[in-house]
Amino acid sequence: MKLPEPIKNVVDGLSRLPSIGPRQAIRLAFYLINESKEDIHALAVNINNLRRIKICERCFFIHQNKDNLCDICVNPARRKETIMIIEKETDLISLENTGKFTGRYCIIGSVPKTGILEDWQKLRLQSLKSFIEKGIDDGGLGGKADEIIFGFNPTSLGDLQTSILVKELGPLTKKVSRLGRGLPTGGEIEFADDETLGSAVDRRS
Ligand SMILES: [Zn+2]
């Protein structure tokens, strides 16, 4: 059945979101139609405001600061020589909620199984390498990080992603580690409870 243009446009937009299939997108669009006009407007404005969120030029997490670094990267209490490589923003949020990690992050996205990174991932990896290689006086790490922790999911894909990036980053760090194996195998960092994830940070090896 042909849907009116305004509904079709919203369905198209929603179905591009992760985990939303075409049927769910239609269901959501009809749900929104039955919301009040004020609620629809508020949602549209709030989504539009997301455009103002900036991306940190060092770790690629979000921020709203004046300069180009996020709250974690500008915090002098966080060790910049200890870097955890993670897949996505929601993993960072889960890890921060544990309060156990005092280093900084680099969000690299989902590393493809082929080992061939997307162009934007190559740029992020290059930016991380340059930061490590840059002299200490220039705000870099002078050639080597103290520790690079691979914080990918404890799945076979996560293992593969780690081994792909170890080849790239291994020479640039004094120590390579992974989150402790206390995480349920096959589970996801994003959904691990604080205690389990916190002990995985403590027991990294
Ligand atoms: Zn940052």
PDB file of N, CA and C in Angstrom, residues 65-167:
ATOM      1  N   ASN A  65      32.164  21.308  24.306  1.00  0.00           N
ATOM      2  CA  ASN A  65      33.146  22.297  24.748  1.00  0.00           C
ATOM      3  C   ASN A  65      33.496  23.254  23.621  1.00  0.00           C
ATOM      4  N   LYS A  66      34.119  24.368  24.046  1.00  0.00           N
ATOM      5  CA  LYS A  66      34.490  25.387  23.067  1.00  0.00           C
ATOM      6  C   LYS A  66      35.607  24.907  22.149  1.00  0.00           C
ATOM      7  N   ASP A  67      36.623  24.265  22.775  1.00  0.00           N
ATOM      8  CA  ASP A  67      37.720  23.775  21.926  1.00  0.00           C
ATOM      9  C   ASP A  67      37.352  22.405  21.357  1.00  0.00           C
ATOM     10  N   ASN A  68      38.364  21.644  20.929  1.00  0.00           N
ATOM     11  CA  ASN A  68      38.044  20.436  20.152  1.00  0.00           C
ATOM     12  C   ASN A  68      38.134  19.130  20.929  1.00  0.00           C
ATOM     13  N   LEU A  69      38.311  19.235  22.260  1.00  0.00           N
ATOM     14  CA  LEU A  69      38.463  18.009  23.041  1.00  0.00           C
ATOM     15  C   LEU A  69      37.284  17.820  24.004  1.00  0.00           C
ATOM     16  N   CYS A  70      36.994  16.542  24.294  1.00  0.00           N
ATOM     17  CA  CYS A  70      35.868  16.223  25.183  1.00  0.00           C
ATOM     18  C   CYS A  70      36.279  16.387  26.647  1.00  0.00           C
ATOM     19  N   ASP A  71      35.309  16.215  27.544  1.00  0.00           N
ATOM     20  CA  ASP A  71      35.565  16.373  28.981  1.00  0.00           C
ATOM     21  C   ASP A  71      36.607  15.372  29.496  1.00  0.00           C
ATOM     22  N   ILE A  72      36.595  14.168  28.946  1.00  0.00           N
ATOM     23  CA  ILE A  72      37.557  13.146  29.404  1.00  0.00           C
ATOM     24  C   ILE A  72      38.970  13.536  28.950  1.00  0.00           C
ATOM     25  N   CYS A  73      39.108  13.938  27.689  1.00  0.00           N
ATOM     26  CA  CYS A  73      40.444  14.262  27.163  1.00  0.00           C
ATOM     27  C   CYS A  73      41.035  15.532  27.785  1.00  0.00           C
ATOM     28  N   VAL A  74      40.188  16.462  28.245  1.00  0.00           N
ATOM     29  CA  VAL A  74      40.749  17.672  28.867  1.00  0.00           C
ATOM     30  C   VAL A  74      40.982  17.488  30.369  1.00  0.00           C
ATOM     31  N   ASN A  75      40.521  16.380  30.927  1.00  0.00           N
ATOM     32  CA  ASN A  75      40.639  16.170  32.371  1.00  0.00           C
ATOM     33  C   ASN A  75      42.071  15.758  32.733  1.00  0.00           C
ATOM     34  N   PRO A  76      42.815  16.615  33.472  1.00  0.00           N
ATOM     35  CA  PRO A  76      44.220  16.294  33.769  1.00  0.00           C
ATOM     36  C   PRO A  76      44.368  15.068  34.669  1.00  0.00           C
ATOM     37  N   ALA A  77      43.278  14.648  35.315  1.00  0.00           N
ATOM     38  CA  ALA A  77      43.349  13.462  36.181  1.00  0.00           C
ATOM     39  C   ALA A  77      43.318  12.167  35.369  1.00  0.00           C
ATOM     40  N   ARG A  78      42.992  12.265  34.087  1.00  0.00           N
ATOM     41  CA  ARG A  78      42.945  11.051  33.266  1.00  0.00           C
ATOM     42  C   ARG A  78      44.282  10.865  32.574  1.00  0.00           C
ATOM     43  N   ARG A  79      44.838   9.640  32.696  1.00  0.00           N
ATOM     44  CA  ARG A  79      46.157   9.372  32.116  1.00  0.00           C
ATOM     45  C   ARG A  79      46.059   9.250  30.603  1.00  0.00           C
ATOM     46  N   LYS A  80      46.749  10.162  29.915  1.00  0.00           N
ATOM     47  CA  LYS A  80      46.675  10.107  28.456  1.00  0.00           C
ATOM     48  C   LYS A  80      47.582   9.027  27.868  1.00  0.00           C
ATOM     49  N   GLU A  81      48.478   8.482  28.705  1.00  0.00           N
ATOM     50  CA  GLU A  81      49.394   7.436  28.216  1.00  0.00           C
ATOM     51  C   GLU A  81      48.745   6.053  28.240  1.00  0.00           C
ATOM     52  N   THR A  82      47.551   5.946  28.836  1.00  0.00           N
ATOM     53  CA  THR A  82      46.821   4.674  28.871  1.00  0.00           C
ATOM     54  C   THR A  82      45.577   4.850  28.016  1.00  0.00           C
ATOM     55  N   ILE A  83      45.510   4.088  26.938  1.00  0.00           N
ATOM     56  CA  ILE A  83      44.445   4.320  25.954  1.00  0.00           C
ATOM     57  C   ILE A  83      43.645   3.036  25.726  1.00  0.00           C
ATOM     58  N   MET A  84      42.348   3.119  25.894  1.00  0.00           N
ATOM     59  CA  MET A  84      41.505   1.964  25.601  1.00  0.00           C
ATOM     60  C   MET A  84      40.832   2.152  24.246  1.00  0.00           C
ATOM     61  N   ILE A  85      41.026   1.162  23.373  1.00  0.00           N
ATOM     62  CA  ILE A  85      40.418   1.198  22.041  1.00  0.00           C
ATOM     63  C   ILE A  85      39.057   0.512  22.141  1.00  0.00           C
ATOM     64  N   ILE A  86      38.021   1.232  21.773  1.00  0.00           N
ATOM     65  CA  ILE A  86      36.676   0.662  21.887  1.00  0.00           C
ATOM     66  C   ILE A  86      35.908   0.853  20.585  1.00  0.00           C
ATOM     67  N   GLU A  87      34.781   0.121  20.506  1.00  0.00           N
ATOM     68  CA  GLU A  87      34.023   0.155  19.262  1.00  0.00           C
ATOM     69  C   GLU A  87      33.118   1.384  19.175  1.00  0.00           C
ATOM     70  N   LYS A  88      32.389   1.655  20.268  1.00  0.00           N
ATOM     71  CA  LYS A  88      31.358   2.688  20.109  1.00  0.00           C
ATOM     72  C   LYS A  88      31.109   3.505  21.375  1.00  0.00           C
ATOM     73  N   GLU A  89      30.417   4.601  21.204  1.00  0.00           N
ATOM     74  CA  GLU A  89      30.152   5.551  22.275  1.00  0.00           C
ATOM     75  C   GLU A  89      29.454   4.901  23.459  1.00  0.00           C
ATOM     76  N   THR A  90      28.499   4.006  23.180  1.00  0.00           N
ATOM     77  CA  THR A  90      27.746   3.396  24.281  1.00  0.00           C
ATOM     78  C   THR A  90      28.644   2.483  25.118  1.00  0.00           C
ATOM     79  N   ASP A  91      29.701   1.922  24.522  1.00  0.00           N
ATOM     80  CA  ASP A  91      30.667   1.142  25.304  1.00  0.00           C
ATOM     81  C   ASP A  91      31.411   2.076  26.250  1.00  0.00           C
ATOM     82  N   LEU A  92      31.770   3.246  25.749  1.00  0.00           N
ATOM     83  CA  LEU A  92      32.459   4.241  26.588  1.00  0.00           C
ATOM     84  C   LEU A  92      31.585   4.614  27.791  1.00  0.00           C
ATOM     85  N   ILE A  93      30.310   4.840  27.531  1.00  0.00           N
ATOM     86  CA  ILE A  93      29.404   5.225  28.621  1.00  0.00           C
ATOM     87  C   ILE A  93      29.331   4.113  29.672  1.00  0.00           C
ATOM     88  N   SER A  94      29.211   2.849  29.222  1.00  0.00           N
ATOM     89  CA  SER A  94      29.163   1.720  30.164  1.00  0.00           C
ATOM     90  C   SER A  94      30.457   1.651  30.971  1.00  0.00           C
ATOM     91  N   LEU A  95      31.598   1.832  30.308  1.00  0.00           N
ATOM     92  CA  LEU A  95      32.891   1.764  30.993  1.00  0.00           C
ATOM     93  C   LEU A  95      33.050   2.912  31.984  1.00  0.00           C
ATOM     94  N   GLU A  96      32.596   4.102  31.610  1.00  0.00           N
ATOM     95  CA  GLU A  96      32.675   5.252  32.515  1.00  0.00           C
ATOM     96  C   GLU A  96      31.800   5.043  33.746  1.00  0.00           C
ATOM     97  N   ASN A  97      30.661   4.377  33.558  1.00  0.00           N
ATOM     98  CA  ASN A  97      29.759   4.136  34.687  1.00  0.00           C
ATOM     99  C   ASN A  97      30.387   3.245  35.754  1.00  0.00           C
ATOM    100  N   THR A  98      31.405   2.464  35.364  1.00  0.00           N
ATOM    101  CA  THR A  98      32.064   1.615  36.363  1.00  0.00           C
ATOM    102  C   THR A  98      32.982   2.453  37.261  1.00  0.00           C
ATOM    103  N   GLY A  99      33.438   3.608  36.769  1.00  0.00           N
ATOM    104  CA  GLY A  99      34.344   4.460  37.537  1.00  0.00           C
ATOM    105  C   GLY A  99      35.723   3.838  37.740  1.00  0.00           C
ATOM    106  N   LYS A 100      36.038   2.765  36.998  1.00  0.00           N
ATOM    107  CA  LYS A 100      37.274   2.008  37.243  1.00  0.00           C
ATOM    108  C   LYS A 100      38.420   2.400  36.324  1.00  0.00           C
ATOM    109  N   PHE A 101      38.110   3.087  35.245  1.00  0.00           N
ATOM    110  CA  PHE A 101      39.144   3.339  34.248  1.00  0.00           C
ATOM    111  C   PHE A 101      39.607   4.786  34.332  1.00  0.00           C
ATOM    112  N   THR A 102      40.921   4.958  34.478  1.00  0.00           N
ATOM    113  CA  THR A 102      41.445   6.311  34.665  1.00  0.00           C
ATOM    114  C   THR A 102      42.239   6.807  33.449  1.00  0.00           C
ATOM    115  N   GLY A 103      42.242   5.996  32.383  1.00  0.00           N
ATOM    116  CA  GLY A 103      42.929   6.414  31.166  1.00  0.00           C
ATOM    117  C   GLY A 103      41.978   7.140  30.236  1.00  0.00           C
ATOM    118  N   ARG A 104      42.328   7.107  28.976  1.00  0.00           N
ATOM    119  CA  ARG A 104      41.474   7.746  27.971  1.00  0.00           C
ATOM    120  C   ARG A 104      41.102   6.716  26.897  1.00  0.00           C
ATOM    121  N   TYR A 105      40.286   7.149  25.975  1.00  0.00           N
ATOM    122  CA  TYR A 105      39.733   6.206  25.000  1.00  0.00           C
ATOM    123  C   TYR A 105      40.086   6.605  23.569  1.00  0.00           C
ATOM    124  N   CYS A 106      39.821   5.665  22.658  1.00  0.00           N
ATOM    125  CA  CYS A 106      39.759   5.997  21.236  1.00  0.00           C
ATOM    126  C   CYS A 106      38.652   5.127  20.636  1.00  0.00           C
ATOM    127  N   ILE A 107      37.634   5.778  20.091  1.00  0.00           N
ATOM    128  CA  ILE A 107      36.499   5.048  19.497  1.00  0.00           C
ATOM    129  C   ILE A 107      36.818   4.798  18.022  1.00  0.00           C
ATOM    130  N   ILE A 108      36.939   3.538  17.673  1.00  0.00           N
ATOM    131  CA  ILE A 108      37.417   3.200  16.324  1.00  0.00           C
ATOM    132  C   ILE A 108      36.305   2.648  15.431  1.00  0.00           C
ATOM    133  N   GLY A 109      35.145   2.335  16.017  1.00  0.00           N
ATOM    134  CA  GLY A 109      34.066   1.731  15.230  1.00  0.00           C
ATOM    135  C   GLY A 109      34.241   0.228  15.149  1.00  0.00           C
ATOM    136  N   SER A 110      33.358  -0.424  14.409  1.00  0.00           N
ATOM    137  CA  SER A 110      33.430  -1.872  14.270  1.00  0.00           C
ATOM    138  C   SER A 110      34.444  -2.214  13.176  1.00  0.00           C
ATOM    139  N   VAL A 111      35.547  -2.839  13.584  1.00  0.00           N
ATOM    140  CA  VAL A 111      36.604  -3.166  12.617  1.00  0.00           C
ATOM    141  C   VAL A 111      36.100  -4.289  11.699  1.00  0.00           C
ATOM    142  N   PRO A 112      36.109  -4.079  10.367  1.00  0.00           N
ATOM    143  CA  PRO A 112      35.606  -5.123   9.466  1.00  0.00           C
ATOM    144  C   PRO A 112      36.448  -6.397   9.553  1.00  0.00           C
ATOM    145  N   LYS A 113      35.773  -7.549   9.393  1.00  0.00           N
ATOM    146  CA  LYS A 113      36.445  -8.854   9.470  1.00  0.00           C
ATOM    147  C   LYS A 113      37.604  -8.967   8.485  1.00  0.00           C
ATOM    148  N   THR A 114      37.461  -8.285   7.341  1.00  0.00           N
ATOM    149  CA  THR A 114      38.497  -8.358   6.310  1.00  0.00           C
ATOM    150  C   THR A 114      39.792  -7.696   6.774  1.00  0.00           C
ATOM    151  N   GLY A 115      39.693  -6.883   7.823  1.00  0.00           N
ATOM    152  CA  GLY A 115      40.871  -6.157   8.279  1.00  0.00           C
ATOM    153  C   GLY A 115      41.082  -4.872   7.498  1.00  0.00           C
ATOM    154  N   ILE A 116      40.243  -4.656   6.484  1.00  0.00           N
ATOM    155  CA  ILE A 116      40.372  -3.425   5.699  1.00  0.00           C
ATOM    156  C   ILE A 116      39.450  -2.367   6.301  1.00  0.00           C
ATOM    157  N   LEU A 117      40.057  -1.386   6.923  1.00  0.00           N
ATOM    158  CA  LEU A 117      39.273  -0.360   7.615  1.00  0.00           C
ATOM    159  C   LEU A 117      38.578   0.562   6.625  1.00  0.00           C
ATOM    160  N   GLU A 118      37.444   1.091   7.062  1.00  0.00           N
ATOM    161  CA  GLU A 118      36.765   2.138   6.280  1.00  0.00           C
ATOM    162  C   GLU A 118      37.668   3.379   6.301  1.00  0.00           C
ATOM    163  N   ASP A 119      37.436   4.276   5.349  1.00  0.00           N
ATOM    164  CA  ASP A 119      38.290   5.470   5.273  1.00  0.00           C
ATOM    165  C   ASP A 119      38.269   6.277   6.574  1.00  0.00           C
ATOM    166  N   TRP A 120      37.073   6.443   7.164  1.00  0.00           N
ATOM    167  CA  TRP A 120      36.988   7.245   8.392  1.00  0.00           C
ATOM    168  C   TRP A 120      37.711   6.554   9.542  1.00  0.00           C
ATOM    169  N   GLN A 121      37.737   5.200   9.511  1.00  0.00           N
ATOM    170  CA  GLN A 121      38.464   4.476  10.559  1.00  0.00           C
ATOM    171  C   GLN A 121      39.963   4.630  10.377  1.00  0.00           C
ATOM    172  N   LYS A 122      40.395   4.641   9.116  1.00  0.00           N
ATOM    173  CA  LYS A 122      41.820   4.854   8.838  1.00  0.00           C
ATOM    174  C   LYS A 122      42.265   6.208   9.375  1.00  0.00           C
ATOM    175  N   LEU A 123      41.396   7.215   9.197  1.00  0.00           N
ATOM    176  CA  LEU A 123      41.733   8.562   9.678  1.00  0.00           C
ATOM    177  C   LEU A 123      41.861   8.566  11.203  1.00  0.00           C
ATOM    178  N   ARG A 124      40.934   7.856  11.877  1.00  0.00           N
ATOM    179  CA  ARG A 124      40.986   7.810  13.340  1.00  0.00           C
ATOM    180  C   ARG A 124      42.248   7.102  13.825  1.00  0.00           C
ATOM    181  N   LEU A 125      42.581   5.988  13.163  1.00  0.00           N
ATOM    182  CA  LEU A 125      43.777   5.239  13.553  1.00  0.00           C
ATOM    183  C   LEU A 125      45.022   6.097  13.330  1.00  0.00           C
ATOM    184  N   GLN A 126      45.044   6.808  12.211  1.00  0.00           N
ATOM    185  CA  GLN A 126      46.181   7.657  11.899  1.00  0.00           C
ATOM    186  C   GLN A 126      46.311   8.778  12.920  1.00  0.00           C
ATOM    187  N   SER A 127      45.161   9.322  13.311  1.00  0.00           N
ATOM    188  CA  SER A 127      45.168  10.403  14.296  1.00  0.00           C
ATOM    189  C   SER A 127      45.707   9.904  15.645  1.00  0.00           C
ATOM    190  N   LEU A 128      45.325   8.674  16.024  1.00  0.00           N
ATOM    191  CA  LEU A 128      45.828   8.092  17.270  1.00  0.00           C
ATOM    192  C   LEU A 128      47.341   7.866  17.187  1.00  0.00           C
ATOM    193  N   LYS A 129      47.777   7.317  16.049  1.00  0.00           N
ATOM    194  CA  LYS A 129      49.212   7.071  15.876  1.00  0.00           C
ATOM    195  C   LYS A 129      50.001   8.377  15.956  1.00  0.00           C
ATOM    196  N   SER A 130      49.488   9.414  15.293  1.00  0.00           N
ATOM    197  CA  SER A 130      50.203  10.700  15.307  1.00  0.00           C
ATOM    198  C   SER A 130      50.289  11.253  16.723  1.00  0.00           C
ATOM    199  N   PHE A 131      49.187  11.098  17.483  1.00  0.00           N
ATOM    200  CA  PHE A 131      49.184  11.586  18.864  1.00  0.00           C
ATOM    201  C   PHE A 131      50.253  10.865  19.690  1.00  0.00           C
ATOM    202  N   ILE A 132      50.371   9.547  19.497  1.00  0.00           N
ATOM    203  CA  ILE A 132      51.357   8.773  20.264  1.00  0.00           C
ATOM    204  C   ILE A 132      52.780   9.145  19.832  1.00  0.00           C
ATOM    205  N   GLU A 133      52.939   9.336  18.532  1.00  0.00           N
ATOM    206  CA  GLU A 133      54.287   9.571  18.004  1.00  0.00           C
ATOM    207  C   GLU A 133      54.791  10.995  18.229  1.00  0.00           C
ATOM    208  N   LYS A 134      53.844  11.916  18.374  1.00  0.00           N
ATOM    209  CA  LYS A 134      54.222  13.326  18.537  1.00  0.00           C
ATOM    210  C   LYS A 134      55.025  13.513  19.826  1.00  0.00           C
ATOM    211  N   GLY A 135      55.973  14.443  19.813  1.00  0.00           N
ATOM    212  CA  GLY A 135      56.804  14.695  20.986  1.00  0.00           C
ATOM    213  C   GLY A 135      55.983  15.127  22.192  1.00  0.00           C
ATOM    214  N   ILE A 136      56.496  14.829  23.384  1.00  0.00           N
ATOM    215  CA  ILE A 136      55.781  15.189  24.612  1.00  0.00           C
ATOM    216  C   ILE A 136      55.587  16.699  24.704  1.00  0.00           C
ATOM    217  N   ASP A 137      56.605  17.448  24.269  1.00  0.00           N
ATOM    218  CA  ASP A 137      56.501  18.907  24.310  1.00  0.00           C
ATOM    219  C   ASP A 137      55.395  19.424  23.397  1.00  0.00           C
ATOM    220  N   ASP A 138      55.044  18.642  22.400  1.00  0.00           N
ATOM    221  CA  ASP A 138      53.972  19.057  21.486  1.00  0.00           C
ATOM    222  C   ASP A 138      52.618  18.480  21.891  1.00  0.00           C
ATOM    223  N   GLY A 139      52.547  17.916  23.085  1.00  0.00           N
ATOM    224  CA  GLY A 139      51.266  17.392  23.568  1.00  0.00           C
ATOM    225  C   GLY A 139      51.046  15.939  23.209  1.00  0.00           C
ATOM    226  N   GLY A 140      52.045  15.278  22.601  1.00  0.00           N
ATOM    227  CA  GLY A 140      51.923  13.860  22.254  1.00  0.00           C
ATOM    228  C   GLY A 140      52.515  12.976  23.349  1.00  0.00           C
ATOM    229  N   LEU A 141      52.775  11.710  22.986  1.00  0.00           N
ATOM    230  CA  LEU A 141      53.292  10.776  23.983  1.00  0.00           C
ATOM    231  C   LEU A 141      54.767  10.441  23.753  1.00  0.00           C
ATOM    232  N   GLY A 142      55.382  11.076  22.785  1.00  0.00           N
ATOM    233  CA  GLY A 142      56.820  10.903  22.575  1.00  0.00           C
ATOM    234  C   GLY A 142      57.210   9.549  22.004  1.00  0.00           C
ATOM    235  N   GLY A 143      56.308   8.855  21.329  1.00  0.00           N
ATOM    236  CA  GLY A 143      56.698   7.633  20.624  1.00  0.00           C
ATOM    237  C   GLY A 143      55.989   6.366  21.073  1.00  0.00           C
ATOM    238  N   LYS A 144      55.691   6.268  22.392  1.00  0.00           N
ATOM    239  CA  LYS A 144      55.014   5.060  22.873  1.00  0.00           C
ATOM    240  C   LYS A 144      53.998   5.382  23.961  1.00  0.00           C
ATOM    241  N   ALA A 145      52.858   4.691  23.891  1.00  0.00           N
ATOM    242  CA  ALA A 145      51.895   4.763  24.989  1.00  0.00           C
ATOM    243  C   ALA A 145      52.382   3.828  26.094  1.00  0.00           C
ATOM    244  N   ASP A 146      51.919   4.039  27.326  1.00  0.00           N
ATOM    245  CA  ASP A 146      52.277   3.111  28.411  1.00  0.00           C
ATOM    246  C   ASP A 146      51.513   1.799  28.232  1.00  0.00           C
ATOM    247  N   GLU A 147      50.237   1.937  27.888  1.00  0.00           N
ATOM    248  CA  GLU A 147      49.399   0.739  27.741  1.00  0.00           C
ATOM    249  C   GLU A 147      48.278   1.020  26.747  1.00  0.00           C
ATOM    250  N   ILE A 148      48.064   0.092  25.847  1.00  0.00           N
ATOM    251  CA  ILE A 148      46.881   0.154  24.980  1.00  0.00           C
ATOM    252  C   ILE A 148      46.025  -1.060  25.321  1.00  0.00           C
ATOM    253  N   ILE A 149      44.796  -0.779  25.720  1.00  0.00           N
ATOM    254  CA  ILE A 149      43.871  -1.844  26.116  1.00  0.00           C
ATOM    255  C   ILE A 149      42.843  -2.010  25.003  1.00  0.00           C
ATOM    256  N   PHE A 150      42.620  -3.242  24.590  1.00  0.00           N
ATOM    257  CA  PHE A 150      41.591  -3.481  23.588  1.00  0.00           C
ATOM    258  C   PHE A 150      40.295  -3.835  24.297  1.00  0.00           C
ATOM    259  N   GLY A 151      39.336  -2.956  24.159  1.00  0.00           N
ATOM    260  CA  GLY A 151      38.064  -3.110  24.866  1.00  0.00           C
ATOM    261  C   GLY A 151      36.942  -3.528  23.939  1.00  0.00           C
ATOM    262  N   PHE A 152      37.234  -4.491  23.062  1.00  0.00           N
ATOM    263  CA  PHE A 152      36.176  -4.994  22.177  1.00  0.00           C
ATOM    264  C   PHE A 152      35.355  -6.058  22.888  1.00  0.00           C
ATOM    265  N   ASN A 153      34.209  -6.365  22.312  1.00  0.00           N
ATOM    266  CA  ASN A 153      33.339  -7.365  22.917  1.00  0.00           C
ATOM    267  C   ASN A 153      34.041  -8.719  23.030  1.00  0.00           C
ATOM    268  N   PRO A 154      33.717  -9.490  24.090  1.00  0.00           N
ATOM    269  CA  PRO A 154      34.349 -10.810  24.257  1.00  0.00           C
ATOM    270  C   PRO A 154      33.726 -11.859  23.343  1.00  0.00           C
ATOM    271  N   THR A 155      33.849 -11.631  22.045  1.00  0.00           N
ATOM    272  CA  THR A 155      33.290 -12.546  21.046  1.00  0.00           C
ATOM    273  C   THR A 155      34.410 -12.904  20.078  1.00  0.00           C
ATOM    274  N   SER A 156      34.147 -13.871  19.186  1.00  0.00           N
ATOM    275  CA  SER A 156      35.207 -14.229  18.230  1.00  0.00           C
ATOM    276  C   SER A 156      35.498 -13.034  17.315  1.00  0.00           C
ATOM    277  N   LEU A 157      34.452 -12.240  17.011  1.00  0.00           N
ATOM    278  CA  LEU A 157      34.688 -11.038  16.196  1.00  0.00           C
ATOM    279  C   LEU A 157      35.575 -10.053  16.968  1.00  0.00           C
ATOM    280  N   GLY A 158      35.297  -9.881  18.263  1.00  0.00           N
ATOM    281  CA  GLY A 158      36.107  -8.985  19.096  1.00  0.00           C
ATOM    282  C   GLY A 158      37.565  -9.421  19.126  1.00  0.00           C
ATOM    283  N   ASP A 159      37.777 -10.757  19.199  1.00  0.00           N
ATOM    284  CA  ASP A 159      39.149 -11.294  19.188  1.00  0.00           C
ATOM    285  C   ASP A 159      39.848 -10.962  17.869  1.00  0.00           C
ATOM    286  N   LEU A 160      39.096 -11.136  16.777  1.00  0.00           N
ATOM    287  CA  LEU A 160      39.654 -10.859  15.455  1.00  0.00           C
ATOM    288  C   LEU A 160      39.981  -9.363  15.328  1.00  0.00           C
ATOM    289  N   GLN A 161      39.058  -8.516  15.793  1.00  0.00           N
ATOM    290  CA  GLN A 161      39.264  -7.064  15.709  1.00  0.00           C
ATOM    291  C   GLN A 161      40.502  -6.659  16.498  1.00  0.00           C
ATOM    292  N   THR A 162      40.673  -7.297  17.667  1.00  0.00           N
ATOM    293  CA  THR A 162      41.859  -7.003  18.474  1.00  0.00           C
ATOM    294  C   THR A 162      43.123  -7.391  17.726  1.00  0.00           C
ATOM    295  N   SER A 163      43.126  -8.599  17.141  1.00  0.00           N
ATOM    296  CA  SER A 163      44.368  -9.044  16.489  1.00  0.00           C
ATOM    297  C   SER A 163      44.690  -8.171  15.277  1.00  0.00           C
ATOM    298  N   ILE A 164      43.664  -7.668  14.596  1.00  0.00           N
ATOM    299  CA  ILE A 164      43.907  -6.773  13.451  1.00  0.00           C
ATOM    300  C   ILE A 164      44.590  -5.485  13.931  1.00  0.00           C
ATOM    301  N   LEU A 165      44.097  -4.933  15.032  1.00  0.00           N
ATOM    302  CA  LEU A 165      44.630  -3.642  15.482  1.00  0.00           C
ATOM    303  C   LEU A 165      45.938  -3.774  16.269  1.00  0.00           C
ATOM    304  N   VAL A 166      46.167  -4.956  16.863  1.00  0.00           N
ATOM    305  CA  VAL A 166      47.436  -5.159  17.566  1.00  0.00           C
ATOM    306  C   VAL A 166      48.599  -4.992  16.578  1.00  0.00           C
ATOM    307  N   LYS A 167      48.377  -5.481  15.353  1.00  0.00           N
ATOM    308  CA  LYS A 167      49.430  -5.361  14.324  1.00  0.00           C
ATOM    309  C   LYS A 167      49.781  -3.897  14.084  1.00  0.00           C
TER     310      LYS A 167
END
